[in-house]
PDB file of C-alpha atoms and ligand atoms in Angstrom:
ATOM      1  CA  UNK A   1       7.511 -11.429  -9.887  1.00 47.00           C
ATOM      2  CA  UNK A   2       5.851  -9.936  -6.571  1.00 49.00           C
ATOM      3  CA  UNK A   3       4.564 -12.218  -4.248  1.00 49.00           C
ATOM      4  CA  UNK A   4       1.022 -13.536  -4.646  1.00 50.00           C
ATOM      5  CA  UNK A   5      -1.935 -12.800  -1.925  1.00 49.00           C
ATOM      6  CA  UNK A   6      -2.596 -15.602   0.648  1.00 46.00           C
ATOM      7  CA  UNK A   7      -5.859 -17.808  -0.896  1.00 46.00           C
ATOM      8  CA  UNK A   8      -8.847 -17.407   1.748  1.00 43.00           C
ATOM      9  CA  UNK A   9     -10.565 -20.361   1.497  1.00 43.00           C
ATOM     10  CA  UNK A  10     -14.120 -20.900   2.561  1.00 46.00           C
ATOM     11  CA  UNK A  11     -16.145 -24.088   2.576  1.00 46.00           C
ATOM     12  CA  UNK A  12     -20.003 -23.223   3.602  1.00 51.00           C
ATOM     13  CA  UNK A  13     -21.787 -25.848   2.732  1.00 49.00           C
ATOM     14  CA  UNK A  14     -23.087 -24.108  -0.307  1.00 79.00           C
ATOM     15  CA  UNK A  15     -22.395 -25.918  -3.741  1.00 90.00           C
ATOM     16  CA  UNK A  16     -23.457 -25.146  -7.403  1.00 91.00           C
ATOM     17  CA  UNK A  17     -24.339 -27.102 -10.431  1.00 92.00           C
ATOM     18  CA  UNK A  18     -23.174 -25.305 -13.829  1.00 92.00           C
ATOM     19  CA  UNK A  19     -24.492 -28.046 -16.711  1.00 92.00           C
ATOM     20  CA  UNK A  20     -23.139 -31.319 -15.625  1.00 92.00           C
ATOM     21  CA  UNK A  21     -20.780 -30.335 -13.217  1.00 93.00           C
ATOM     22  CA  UNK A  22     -20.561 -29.523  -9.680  1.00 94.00           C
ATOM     23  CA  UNK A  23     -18.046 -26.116  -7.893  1.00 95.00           C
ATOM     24  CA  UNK A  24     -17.680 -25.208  -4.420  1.00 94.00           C
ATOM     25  CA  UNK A  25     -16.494 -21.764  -3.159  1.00 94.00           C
ATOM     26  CA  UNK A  26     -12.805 -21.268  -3.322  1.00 96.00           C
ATOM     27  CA  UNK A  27     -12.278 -17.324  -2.914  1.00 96.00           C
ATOM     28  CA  UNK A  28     -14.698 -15.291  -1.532  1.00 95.00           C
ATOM     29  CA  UNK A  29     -15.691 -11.683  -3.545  1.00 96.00           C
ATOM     30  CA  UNK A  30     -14.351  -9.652  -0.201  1.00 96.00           C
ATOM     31  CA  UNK A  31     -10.902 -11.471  -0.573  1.00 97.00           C
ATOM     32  CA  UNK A  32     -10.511 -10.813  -4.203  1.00 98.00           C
ATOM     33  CA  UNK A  33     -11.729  -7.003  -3.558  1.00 98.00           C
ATOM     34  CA  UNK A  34      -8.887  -7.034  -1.093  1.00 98.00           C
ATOM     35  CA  UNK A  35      -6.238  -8.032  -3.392  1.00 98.00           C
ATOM     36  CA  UNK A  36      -7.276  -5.937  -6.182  1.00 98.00           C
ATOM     37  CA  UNK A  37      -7.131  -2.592  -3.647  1.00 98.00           C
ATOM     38  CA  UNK A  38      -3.549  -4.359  -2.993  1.00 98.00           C
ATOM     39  CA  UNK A  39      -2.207  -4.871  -6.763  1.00 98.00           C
ATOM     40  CA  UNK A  40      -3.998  -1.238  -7.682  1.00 98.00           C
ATOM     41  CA  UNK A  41      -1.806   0.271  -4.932  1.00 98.00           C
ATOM     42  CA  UNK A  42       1.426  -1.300  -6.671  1.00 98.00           C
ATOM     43  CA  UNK A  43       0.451  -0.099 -10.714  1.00 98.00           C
ATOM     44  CA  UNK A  44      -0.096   3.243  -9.440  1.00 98.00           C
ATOM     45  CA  UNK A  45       3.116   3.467  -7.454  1.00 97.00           C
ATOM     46  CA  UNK A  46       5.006   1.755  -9.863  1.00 97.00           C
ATOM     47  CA  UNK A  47       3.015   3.714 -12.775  1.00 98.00           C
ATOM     48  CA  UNK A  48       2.190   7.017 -11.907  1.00 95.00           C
ATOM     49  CA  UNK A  49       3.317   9.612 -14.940  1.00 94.00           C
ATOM     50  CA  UNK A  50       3.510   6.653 -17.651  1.00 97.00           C
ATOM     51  CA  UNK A  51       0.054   7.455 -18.962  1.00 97.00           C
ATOM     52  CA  UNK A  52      -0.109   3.411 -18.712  1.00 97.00           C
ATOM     53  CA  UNK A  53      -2.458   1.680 -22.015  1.00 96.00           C
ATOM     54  CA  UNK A  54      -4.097  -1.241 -19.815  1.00 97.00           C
ATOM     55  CA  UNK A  55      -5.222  -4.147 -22.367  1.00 96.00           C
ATOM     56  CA  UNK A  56      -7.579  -6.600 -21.226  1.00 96.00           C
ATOM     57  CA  UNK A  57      -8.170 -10.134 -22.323  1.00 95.00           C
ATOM     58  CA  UNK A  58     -11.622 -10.879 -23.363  1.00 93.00           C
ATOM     59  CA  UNK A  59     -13.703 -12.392 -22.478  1.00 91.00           C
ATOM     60  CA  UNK A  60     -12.315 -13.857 -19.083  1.00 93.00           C
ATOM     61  CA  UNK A  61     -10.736 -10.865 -18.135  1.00 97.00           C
ATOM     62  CA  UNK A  62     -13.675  -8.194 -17.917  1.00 97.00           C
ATOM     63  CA  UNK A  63     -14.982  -8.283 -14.428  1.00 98.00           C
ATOM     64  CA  UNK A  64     -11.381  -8.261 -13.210  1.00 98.00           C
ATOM     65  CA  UNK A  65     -10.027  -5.524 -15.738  1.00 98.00           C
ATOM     66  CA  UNK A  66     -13.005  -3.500 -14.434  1.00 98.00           C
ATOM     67  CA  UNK A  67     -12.687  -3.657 -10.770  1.00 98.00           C
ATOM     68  CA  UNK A  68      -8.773  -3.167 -11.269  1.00 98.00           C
ATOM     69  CA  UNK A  69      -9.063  -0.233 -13.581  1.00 98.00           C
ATOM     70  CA  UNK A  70     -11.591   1.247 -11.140  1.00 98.00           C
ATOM     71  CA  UNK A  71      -8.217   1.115  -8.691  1.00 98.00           C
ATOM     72  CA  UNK A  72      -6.385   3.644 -10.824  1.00 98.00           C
ATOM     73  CA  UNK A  73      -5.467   7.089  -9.417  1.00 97.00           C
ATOM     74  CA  UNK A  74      -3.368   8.656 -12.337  1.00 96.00           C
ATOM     75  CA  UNK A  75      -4.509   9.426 -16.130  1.00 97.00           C
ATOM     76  CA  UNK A  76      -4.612   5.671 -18.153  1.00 97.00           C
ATOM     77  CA  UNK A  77      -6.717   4.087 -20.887  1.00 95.00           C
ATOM     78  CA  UNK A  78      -7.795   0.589 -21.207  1.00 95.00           C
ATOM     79  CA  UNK A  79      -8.899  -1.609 -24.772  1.00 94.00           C
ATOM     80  CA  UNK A  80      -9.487  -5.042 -25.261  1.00 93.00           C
ATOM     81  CA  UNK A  81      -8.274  -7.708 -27.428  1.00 92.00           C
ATOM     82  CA  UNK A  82     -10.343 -11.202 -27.581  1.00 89.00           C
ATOM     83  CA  UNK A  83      -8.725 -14.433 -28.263  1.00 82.00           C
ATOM     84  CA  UNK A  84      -9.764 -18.083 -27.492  1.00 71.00           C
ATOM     85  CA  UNK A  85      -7.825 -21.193 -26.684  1.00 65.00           C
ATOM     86  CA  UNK A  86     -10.130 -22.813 -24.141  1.00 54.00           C
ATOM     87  CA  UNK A  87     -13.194 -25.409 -24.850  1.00 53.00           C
ATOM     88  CA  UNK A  88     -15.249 -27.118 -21.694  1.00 52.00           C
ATOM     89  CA  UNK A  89     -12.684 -26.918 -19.035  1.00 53.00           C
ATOM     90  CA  UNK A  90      -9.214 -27.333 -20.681  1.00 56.00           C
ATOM     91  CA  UNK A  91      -7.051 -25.323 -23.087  1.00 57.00           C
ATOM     92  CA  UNK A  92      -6.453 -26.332 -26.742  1.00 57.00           C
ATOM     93  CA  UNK A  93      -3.210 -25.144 -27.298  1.00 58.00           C
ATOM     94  CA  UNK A  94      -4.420 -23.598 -29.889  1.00 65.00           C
ATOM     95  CA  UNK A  95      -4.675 -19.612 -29.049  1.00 61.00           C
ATOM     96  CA  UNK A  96      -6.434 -17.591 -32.038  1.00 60.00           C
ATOM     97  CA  UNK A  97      -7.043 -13.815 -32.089  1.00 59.00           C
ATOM     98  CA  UNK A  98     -10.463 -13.189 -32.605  1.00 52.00           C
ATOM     99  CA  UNK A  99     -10.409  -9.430 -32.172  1.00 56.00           C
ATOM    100  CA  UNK A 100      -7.710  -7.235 -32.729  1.00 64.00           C
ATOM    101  CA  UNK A 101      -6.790  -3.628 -30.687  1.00 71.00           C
ATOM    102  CA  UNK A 102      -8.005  -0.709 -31.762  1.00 66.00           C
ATOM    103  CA  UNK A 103      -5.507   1.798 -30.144  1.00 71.00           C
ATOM    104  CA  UNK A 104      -1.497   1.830 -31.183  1.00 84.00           C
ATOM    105  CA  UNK A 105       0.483   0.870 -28.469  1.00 91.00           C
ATOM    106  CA  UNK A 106       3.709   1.924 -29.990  1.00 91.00           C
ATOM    107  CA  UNK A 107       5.703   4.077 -27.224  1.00 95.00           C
ATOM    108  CA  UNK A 108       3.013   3.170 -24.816  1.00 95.00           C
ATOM    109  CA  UNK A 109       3.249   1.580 -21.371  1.00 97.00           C
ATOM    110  CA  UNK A 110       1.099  -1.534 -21.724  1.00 97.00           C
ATOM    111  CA  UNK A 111      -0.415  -3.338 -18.780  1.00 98.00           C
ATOM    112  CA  UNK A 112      -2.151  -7.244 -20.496  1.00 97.00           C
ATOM    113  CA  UNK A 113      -5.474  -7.897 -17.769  1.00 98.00           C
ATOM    114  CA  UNK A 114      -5.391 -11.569 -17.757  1.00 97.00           C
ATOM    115  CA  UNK A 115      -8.116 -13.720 -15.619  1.00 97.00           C
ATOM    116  CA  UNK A 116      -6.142 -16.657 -15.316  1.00 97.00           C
ATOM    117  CA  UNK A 117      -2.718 -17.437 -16.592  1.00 96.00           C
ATOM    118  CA  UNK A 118      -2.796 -21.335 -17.244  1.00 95.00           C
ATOM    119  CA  UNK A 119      -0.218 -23.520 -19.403  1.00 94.00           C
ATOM    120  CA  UNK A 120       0.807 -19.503 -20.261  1.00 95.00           C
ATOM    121  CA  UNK A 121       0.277 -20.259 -24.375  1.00 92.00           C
ATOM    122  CA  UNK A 122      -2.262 -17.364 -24.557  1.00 91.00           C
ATOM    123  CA  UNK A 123       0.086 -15.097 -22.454  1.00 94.00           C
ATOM    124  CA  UNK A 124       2.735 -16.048 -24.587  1.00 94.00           C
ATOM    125  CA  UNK A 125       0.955 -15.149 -27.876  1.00 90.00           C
ATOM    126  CA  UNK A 126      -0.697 -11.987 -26.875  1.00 92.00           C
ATOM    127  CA  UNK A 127       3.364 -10.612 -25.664  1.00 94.00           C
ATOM    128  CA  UNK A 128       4.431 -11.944 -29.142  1.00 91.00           C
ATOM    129  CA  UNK A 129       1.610 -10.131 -30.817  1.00 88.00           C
ATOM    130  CA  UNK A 130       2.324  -6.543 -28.786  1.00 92.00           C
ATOM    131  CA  UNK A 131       6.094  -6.772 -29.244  1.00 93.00           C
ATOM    132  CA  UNK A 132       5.775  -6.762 -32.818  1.00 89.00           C
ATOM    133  CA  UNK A 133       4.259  -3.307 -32.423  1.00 90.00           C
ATOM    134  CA  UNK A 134       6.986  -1.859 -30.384  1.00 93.00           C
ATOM    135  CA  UNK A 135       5.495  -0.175 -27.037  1.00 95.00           C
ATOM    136  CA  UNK A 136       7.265   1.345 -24.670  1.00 98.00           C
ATOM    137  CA  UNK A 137       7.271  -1.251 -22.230  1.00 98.00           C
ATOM    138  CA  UNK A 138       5.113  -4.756 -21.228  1.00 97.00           C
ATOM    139  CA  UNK A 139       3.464  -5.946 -18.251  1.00 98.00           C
ATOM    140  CA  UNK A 140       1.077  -8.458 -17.697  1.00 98.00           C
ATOM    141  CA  UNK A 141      -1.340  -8.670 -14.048  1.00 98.00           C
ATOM    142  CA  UNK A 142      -3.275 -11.988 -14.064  1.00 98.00           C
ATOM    143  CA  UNK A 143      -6.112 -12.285 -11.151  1.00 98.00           C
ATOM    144  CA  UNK A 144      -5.380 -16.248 -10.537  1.00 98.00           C
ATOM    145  CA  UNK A 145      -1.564 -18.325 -11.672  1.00 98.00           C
ATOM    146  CA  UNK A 146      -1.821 -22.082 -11.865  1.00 97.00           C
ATOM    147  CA  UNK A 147       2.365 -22.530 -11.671  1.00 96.00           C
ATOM    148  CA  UNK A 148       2.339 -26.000 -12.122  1.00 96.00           C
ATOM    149  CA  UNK A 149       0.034 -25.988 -15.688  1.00 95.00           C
ATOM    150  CA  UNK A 150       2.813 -23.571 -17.383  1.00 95.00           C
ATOM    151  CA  UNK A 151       3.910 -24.758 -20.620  1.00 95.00           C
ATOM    152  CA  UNK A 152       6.068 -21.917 -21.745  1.00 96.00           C
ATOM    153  CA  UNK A 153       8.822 -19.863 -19.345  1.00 95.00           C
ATOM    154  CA  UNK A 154       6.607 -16.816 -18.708  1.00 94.00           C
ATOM    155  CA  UNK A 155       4.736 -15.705 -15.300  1.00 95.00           C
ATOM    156  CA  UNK A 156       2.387 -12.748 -15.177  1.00 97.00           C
ATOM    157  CA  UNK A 157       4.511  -9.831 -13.242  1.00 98.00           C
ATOM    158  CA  UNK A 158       2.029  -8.614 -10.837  1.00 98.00           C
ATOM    159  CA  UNK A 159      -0.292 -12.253  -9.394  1.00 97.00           C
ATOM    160  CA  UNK A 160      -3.612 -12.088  -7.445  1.00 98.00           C
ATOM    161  CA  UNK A 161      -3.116 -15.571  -6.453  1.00 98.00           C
ATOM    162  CA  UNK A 162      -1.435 -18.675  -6.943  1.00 97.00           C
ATOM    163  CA  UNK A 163      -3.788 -21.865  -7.545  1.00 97.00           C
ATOM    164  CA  UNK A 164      -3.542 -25.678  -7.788  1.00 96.00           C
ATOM    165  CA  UNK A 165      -3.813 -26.548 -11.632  1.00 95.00           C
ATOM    166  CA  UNK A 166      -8.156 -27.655 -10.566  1.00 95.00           C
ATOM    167  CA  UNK A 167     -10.532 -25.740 -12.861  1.00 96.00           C
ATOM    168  CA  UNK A 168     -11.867 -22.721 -11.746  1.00 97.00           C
ATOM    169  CA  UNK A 169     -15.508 -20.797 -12.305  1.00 97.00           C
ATOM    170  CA  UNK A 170     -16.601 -17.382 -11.547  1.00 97.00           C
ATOM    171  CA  UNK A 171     -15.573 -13.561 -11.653  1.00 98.00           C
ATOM    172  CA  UNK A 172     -15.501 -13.426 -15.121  1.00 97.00           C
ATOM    173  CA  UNK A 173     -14.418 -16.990 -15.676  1.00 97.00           C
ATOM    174  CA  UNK A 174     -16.719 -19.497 -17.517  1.00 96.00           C
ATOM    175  CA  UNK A 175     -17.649 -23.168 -17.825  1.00 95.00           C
ATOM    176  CA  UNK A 176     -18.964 -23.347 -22.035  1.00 93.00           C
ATOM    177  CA  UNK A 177     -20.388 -19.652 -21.291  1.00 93.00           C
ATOM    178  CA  UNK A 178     -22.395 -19.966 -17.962  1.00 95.00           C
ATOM    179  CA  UNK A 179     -20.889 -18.962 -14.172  1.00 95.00           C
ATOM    180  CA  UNK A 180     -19.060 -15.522 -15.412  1.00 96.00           C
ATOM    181  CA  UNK A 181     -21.710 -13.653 -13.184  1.00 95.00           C
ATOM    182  CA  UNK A 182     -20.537 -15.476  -9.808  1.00 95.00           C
ATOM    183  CA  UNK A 183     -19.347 -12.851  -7.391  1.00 95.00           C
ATOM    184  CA  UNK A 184     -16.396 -15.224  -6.048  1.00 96.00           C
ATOM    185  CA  UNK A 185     -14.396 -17.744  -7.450  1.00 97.00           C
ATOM    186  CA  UNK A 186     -15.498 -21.409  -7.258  1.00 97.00           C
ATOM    187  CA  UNK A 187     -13.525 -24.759  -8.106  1.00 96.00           C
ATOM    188  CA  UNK A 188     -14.597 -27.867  -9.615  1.00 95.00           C
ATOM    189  CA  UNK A 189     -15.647 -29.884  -7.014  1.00 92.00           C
ATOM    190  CA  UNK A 190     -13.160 -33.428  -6.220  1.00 84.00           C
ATOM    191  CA  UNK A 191     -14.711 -36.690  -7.193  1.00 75.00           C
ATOM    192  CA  UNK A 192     -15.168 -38.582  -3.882  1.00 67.00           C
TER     193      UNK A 192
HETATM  194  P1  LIG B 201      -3.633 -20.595 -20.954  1.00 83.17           P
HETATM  195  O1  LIG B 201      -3.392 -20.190 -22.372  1.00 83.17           O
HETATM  196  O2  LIG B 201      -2.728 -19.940 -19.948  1.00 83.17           O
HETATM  197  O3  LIG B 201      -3.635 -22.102 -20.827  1.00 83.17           O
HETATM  198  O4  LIG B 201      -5.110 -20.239 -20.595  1.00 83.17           O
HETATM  199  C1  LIG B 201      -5.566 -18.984 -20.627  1.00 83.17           C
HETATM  200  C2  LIG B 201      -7.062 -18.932 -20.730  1.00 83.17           C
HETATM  201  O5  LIG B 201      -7.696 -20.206 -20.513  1.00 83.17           O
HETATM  202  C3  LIG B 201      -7.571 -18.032 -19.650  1.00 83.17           C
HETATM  203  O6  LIG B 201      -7.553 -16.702 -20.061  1.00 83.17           O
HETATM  204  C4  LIG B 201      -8.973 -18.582 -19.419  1.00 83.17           C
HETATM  205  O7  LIG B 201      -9.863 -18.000 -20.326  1.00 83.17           O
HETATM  206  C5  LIG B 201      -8.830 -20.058 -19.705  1.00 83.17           C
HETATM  207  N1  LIG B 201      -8.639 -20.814 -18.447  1.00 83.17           N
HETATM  208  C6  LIG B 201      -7.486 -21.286 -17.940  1.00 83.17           C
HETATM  209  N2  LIG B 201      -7.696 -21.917 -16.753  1.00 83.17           N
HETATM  210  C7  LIG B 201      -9.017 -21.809 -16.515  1.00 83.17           C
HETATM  211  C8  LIG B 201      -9.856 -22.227 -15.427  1.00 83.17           C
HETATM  212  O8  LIG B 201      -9.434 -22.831 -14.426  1.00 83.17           O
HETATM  213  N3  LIG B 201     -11.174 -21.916 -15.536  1.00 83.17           N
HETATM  214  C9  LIG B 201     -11.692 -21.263 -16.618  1.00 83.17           C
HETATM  215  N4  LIG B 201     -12.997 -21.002 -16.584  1.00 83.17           N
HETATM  216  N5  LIG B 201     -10.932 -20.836 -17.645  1.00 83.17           N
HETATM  217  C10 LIG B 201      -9.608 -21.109 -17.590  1.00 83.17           C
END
């Protein structure tokens, strides 16, 4: 795995309220800009004449998969699959598919768009899933790793950045549906 982007962390005094619970900024939308020009750099270096099949995770994954796809210099595709394993702020265990891809992937260079890789059970199923379909090759890019959640042996090959296991809101990632629109990341805000 390549070494993950410093965290900028920025404490204005700024602090929001999403239903009954309170975030404060954690990464700003310049710094994640920044690292996604970074990682972008490294898939087209490392991809350039693959014709890579980019598959992003719905729903958490979208802003991210855009903005990173955006980054991309040489001919590639992108598709989404959708699958669920997380209710209020922590993960079932329980990952279901709730919609499948529409492209084959067989012979293809794939590239999984995850937000957030977690305990790693929804990584874990979505590799199982694509390996069964023989492509070319697998990699996975995940915006934000929480190391210390990780259930399973797995860890996303190209990392935005490494987090605490604290819950995290914004850029595409949700508390029961709201916050996705946030420009930067925020975290669930310590009891005092
Ligand atoms: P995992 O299966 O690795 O535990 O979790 C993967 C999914 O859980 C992510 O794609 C994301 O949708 C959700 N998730 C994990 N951690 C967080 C978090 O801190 N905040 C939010 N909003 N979702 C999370």
């Amino acid at each position: 795995m390549q070494d993950c982007g410093e965290l900028a962390y920025f404490w204005p005094m700024n602090s929001i309220q999403v239903l009954d619970r309170t975030f404060v900024p954690f990464i700003s939308a310049e710094k994640i800009a920044e690292r996604i020009r970074q990682i972008g750099q490294e898939i087209n270096e490392r991809y350039k004449d693959k014709n890579p099949l980019f598959i992003g995770i719905l729903n958490g994954s979208f802003i991210f998969a855009a903005d990173l796809y955006r980054e991309m210099e040489m001919p590639c595709e992108i598709t989404f699959m959708r699958v669920s394993s997380y209710t209020g702020t922590s993960s079932s265990g329980k990952v279901k598919e709730l919609l499948g891809l529409g492209n084959s992937v067989k012979d293809r260079h794939l590239i999984v768009i995850e937000d957030i890789v977690d305990t790693g059970l929804t990584l874990q199923f979505i590799l199982n899933e694509l390996q069964l379909q023989n492509p070319a090759s697998i990699a996975t890019v995940s915006l934000l790793f929480k190391p210390k959640a990780l259930q399973v042996d797995i860890e996303p090959d190209f990392c935005g950045f490494e987090t605490e296991p604290r819950f995290l809101l914004g850029y595409g990632l949700d508390y029961d549906g709201y916050g996705r629109n946030l420009k930067g990341i925020f975290v669930e805000k310590e009891k005092s």
